[in-house]
């Protein structure tokens, strides 16, 4: 019933910016803690950022100061603003809704060229 759909990925040069979006349906979006993860080929999926229902945020040190997670509950959407992108940011980026069960989007590809 719950579905998450990411968008906004693409190809960008190093130093550039992208804003990812994740639109949720099938749940009461406003009460959910939402996360962004990413997974590069051959690598573990890694946690990047989290936003609580109240708007509190946490970040992995490697992206803190460059990435910003936000949400618009009226639009059932969580965003990830990514600035100062680096080639090592290249990965598939996933939206995640915490819970039991938890839910994942299909992912959106971000490629950062050097």
Tab-separated table of C-alpha atoms in Angstrom:
chain	number	residue	atom	x	y	z
A	1	UNK	CA	0.000	0.000	0.000
A	2	UNK	CA	2.832	2.380	0.811
A	3	UNK	CA	4.747	3.592	-2.200
A	4	UNK	CA	7.688	5.953	-2.420
A	5	UNK	CA	8.815	7.422	-5.727
A	6	UNK	CA	12.114	9.257	-6.089
A	7	UNK	CA	12.945	11.713	-8.825
A	8	UNK	CA	15.464	14.420	-9.614
A	9	UNK	CA	18.562	12.374	-10.272
A	10	UNK	CA	20.747	12.882	-13.279
A	11	UNK	CA	24.206	13.746	-14.526
A	12	UNK	CA	25.990	16.704	-12.996
A	13	UNK	CA	29.545	18.004	-13.010
A	14	UNK	CA	31.633	18.027	-9.864
A	15	UNK	CA	30.769	21.057	-7.784
A	16	UNK	CA	27.226	21.173	-9.076
A	17	UNK	CA	23.913	20.664	-7.332
A	18	UNK	CA	20.822	18.497	-7.569
A	19	UNK	CA	17.592	18.322	-5.614
A	20	UNK	CA	16.034	14.910	-5.167
A	21	UNK	CA	12.366	14.433	-4.361
A	22	UNK	CA	10.508	11.511	-2.833
A	23	UNK	CA	6.728	11.456	-3.023
A	24	UNK	CA	4.903	9.113	-0.677
A	25	UNK	CA	1.454	7.595	-0.864
A	26	UNK	CA	-0.546	5.032	1.079
A	27	UNK	CA	0.392	6.214	4.568
A	28	UNK	CA	-0.061	9.125	6.916
A	29	UNK	CA	3.067	10.805	5.673
A	30	UNK	CA	3.279	13.514	8.298
A	31	UNK	CA	3.924	11.080	11.173
A	32	UNK	CA	6.733	9.169	9.503
A	33	UNK	CA	10.441	9.572	9.950
A	34	UNK	CA	12.026	9.658	6.495
A	35	UNK	CA	15.547	8.867	5.384
A	36	UNK	CA	17.786	9.146	2.353
A	37	UNK	CA	20.282	6.404	1.556
A	38	UNK	CA	22.563	5.746	-1.370
A	39	UNK	CA	24.223	2.714	-2.889
A	40	UNK	CA	27.154	2.689	-5.268
A	41	UNK	CA	27.877	-0.379	-7.431
A	42	UNK	CA	29.449	-3.145	-5.374
A	43	UNK	CA	29.008	-1.196	-2.144
A	44	UNK	CA	26.713	-1.403	0.857
A	45	UNK	CA	23.723	0.841	0.978
A	46	UNK	CA	24.672	3.719	3.243
A	47	UNK	CA	22.602	6.035	5.369
A	48	UNK	CA	22.881	9.721	4.529
A	49	UNK	CA	20.242	11.783	6.273
A	50	UNK	CA	17.090	11.558	8.377
A	51	UNK	CA	14.223	13.900	9.100
A	52	UNK	CA	11.734	13.254	11.883
A	53	UNK	CA	8.036	14.002	11.856
A	54	UNK	CA	8.819	17.154	13.812
A	55	UNK	CA	11.477	18.286	11.369
A	56	UNK	CA	14.585	17.353	13.305
A	57	UNK	CA	17.474	16.217	11.117
A	58	UNK	CA	20.632	14.150	11.332
A	59	UNK	CA	23.384	13.673	8.752
A	60	UNK	CA	26.361	11.485	8.125
A	61	UNK	CA	29.524	13.533	8.551
A	62	UNK	CA	30.564	13.056	4.938
A	63	UNK	CA	27.522	14.949	3.651
A	64	UNK	CA	26.797	17.326	6.518
A	65	UNK	CA	27.133	20.879	5.285
A	66	UNK	CA	26.662	19.838	1.656
A	67	UNK	CA	23.325	17.982	1.740
A	68	UNK	CA	20.089	19.180	3.307
A	69	UNK	CA	17.037	17.026	3.970
A	70	UNK	CA	13.635	18.685	4.221
A	71	UNK	CA	9.984	17.781	3.956
A	72	UNK	CA	6.703	19.251	2.798
A	73	UNK	CA	3.964	17.258	4.467
A	74	UNK	CA	1.236	19.001	2.493
A	75	UNK	CA	2.797	17.502	-0.638
A	76	UNK	CA	3.744	14.155	0.956
A	77	UNK	CA	7.274	14.866	-0.173
A	78	UNK	CA	10.761	14.678	1.288
A	79	UNK	CA	13.679	16.385	-0.438
A	80	UNK	CA	17.423	16.055	-0.503
A	81	UNK	CA	19.238	19.157	-1.666
A	82	UNK	CA	22.760	18.176	-2.703
A	83	UNK	CA	25.389	20.855	-3.196
A	84	UNK	CA	29.114	20.742	-3.925
A	85	UNK	CA	28.740	17.318	-5.447
A	86	UNK	CA	31.779	15.092	-5.799
A	87	UNK	CA	32.437	12.097	-8.054
A	88	UNK	CA	32.295	9.869	-4.976
A	89	UNK	CA	28.657	10.925	-4.538
A	90	UNK	CA	27.800	8.881	-7.630
A	91	UNK	CA	25.230	6.277	-6.582
A	92	UNK	CA	21.595	5.304	-6.687
A	93	UNK	CA	19.775	7.378	-4.092
A	94	UNK	CA	16.867	5.853	-2.183
A	95	UNK	CA	14.083	7.276	-0.087
A	96	UNK	CA	13.201	5.249	3.015
A	97	UNK	CA	10.228	5.286	5.355
A	98	UNK	CA	11.073	3.825	8.736
A	99	UNK	CA	8.770	1.253	10.231
A	100	UNK	CA	7.881	-2.398	10.555
A	101	UNK	CA	7.683	-3.081	7.741
A	102	UNK	CA	9.776	-0.322	6.324
A	103	UNK	CA	9.488	0.934	2.761
A	104	UNK	CA	11.896	1.904	0.017
A	105	UNK	CA	11.560	3.792	-3.198
A	106	UNK	CA	12.856	2.484	-6.500
A	107	UNK	CA	15.883	4.756	-6.440
A	108	UNK	CA	17.115	7.545	-8.658
A	109	UNK	CA	20.550	7.585	-10.275
A	110	UNK	CA	22.950	10.406	-9.501
A	111	UNK	CA	26.135	10.567	-11.549
A	112	UNK	CA	28.779	13.175	-10.807
A	113	UNK	CA	31.422	13.619	-13.469
A	114	UNK	CA	34.928	14.915	-12.894
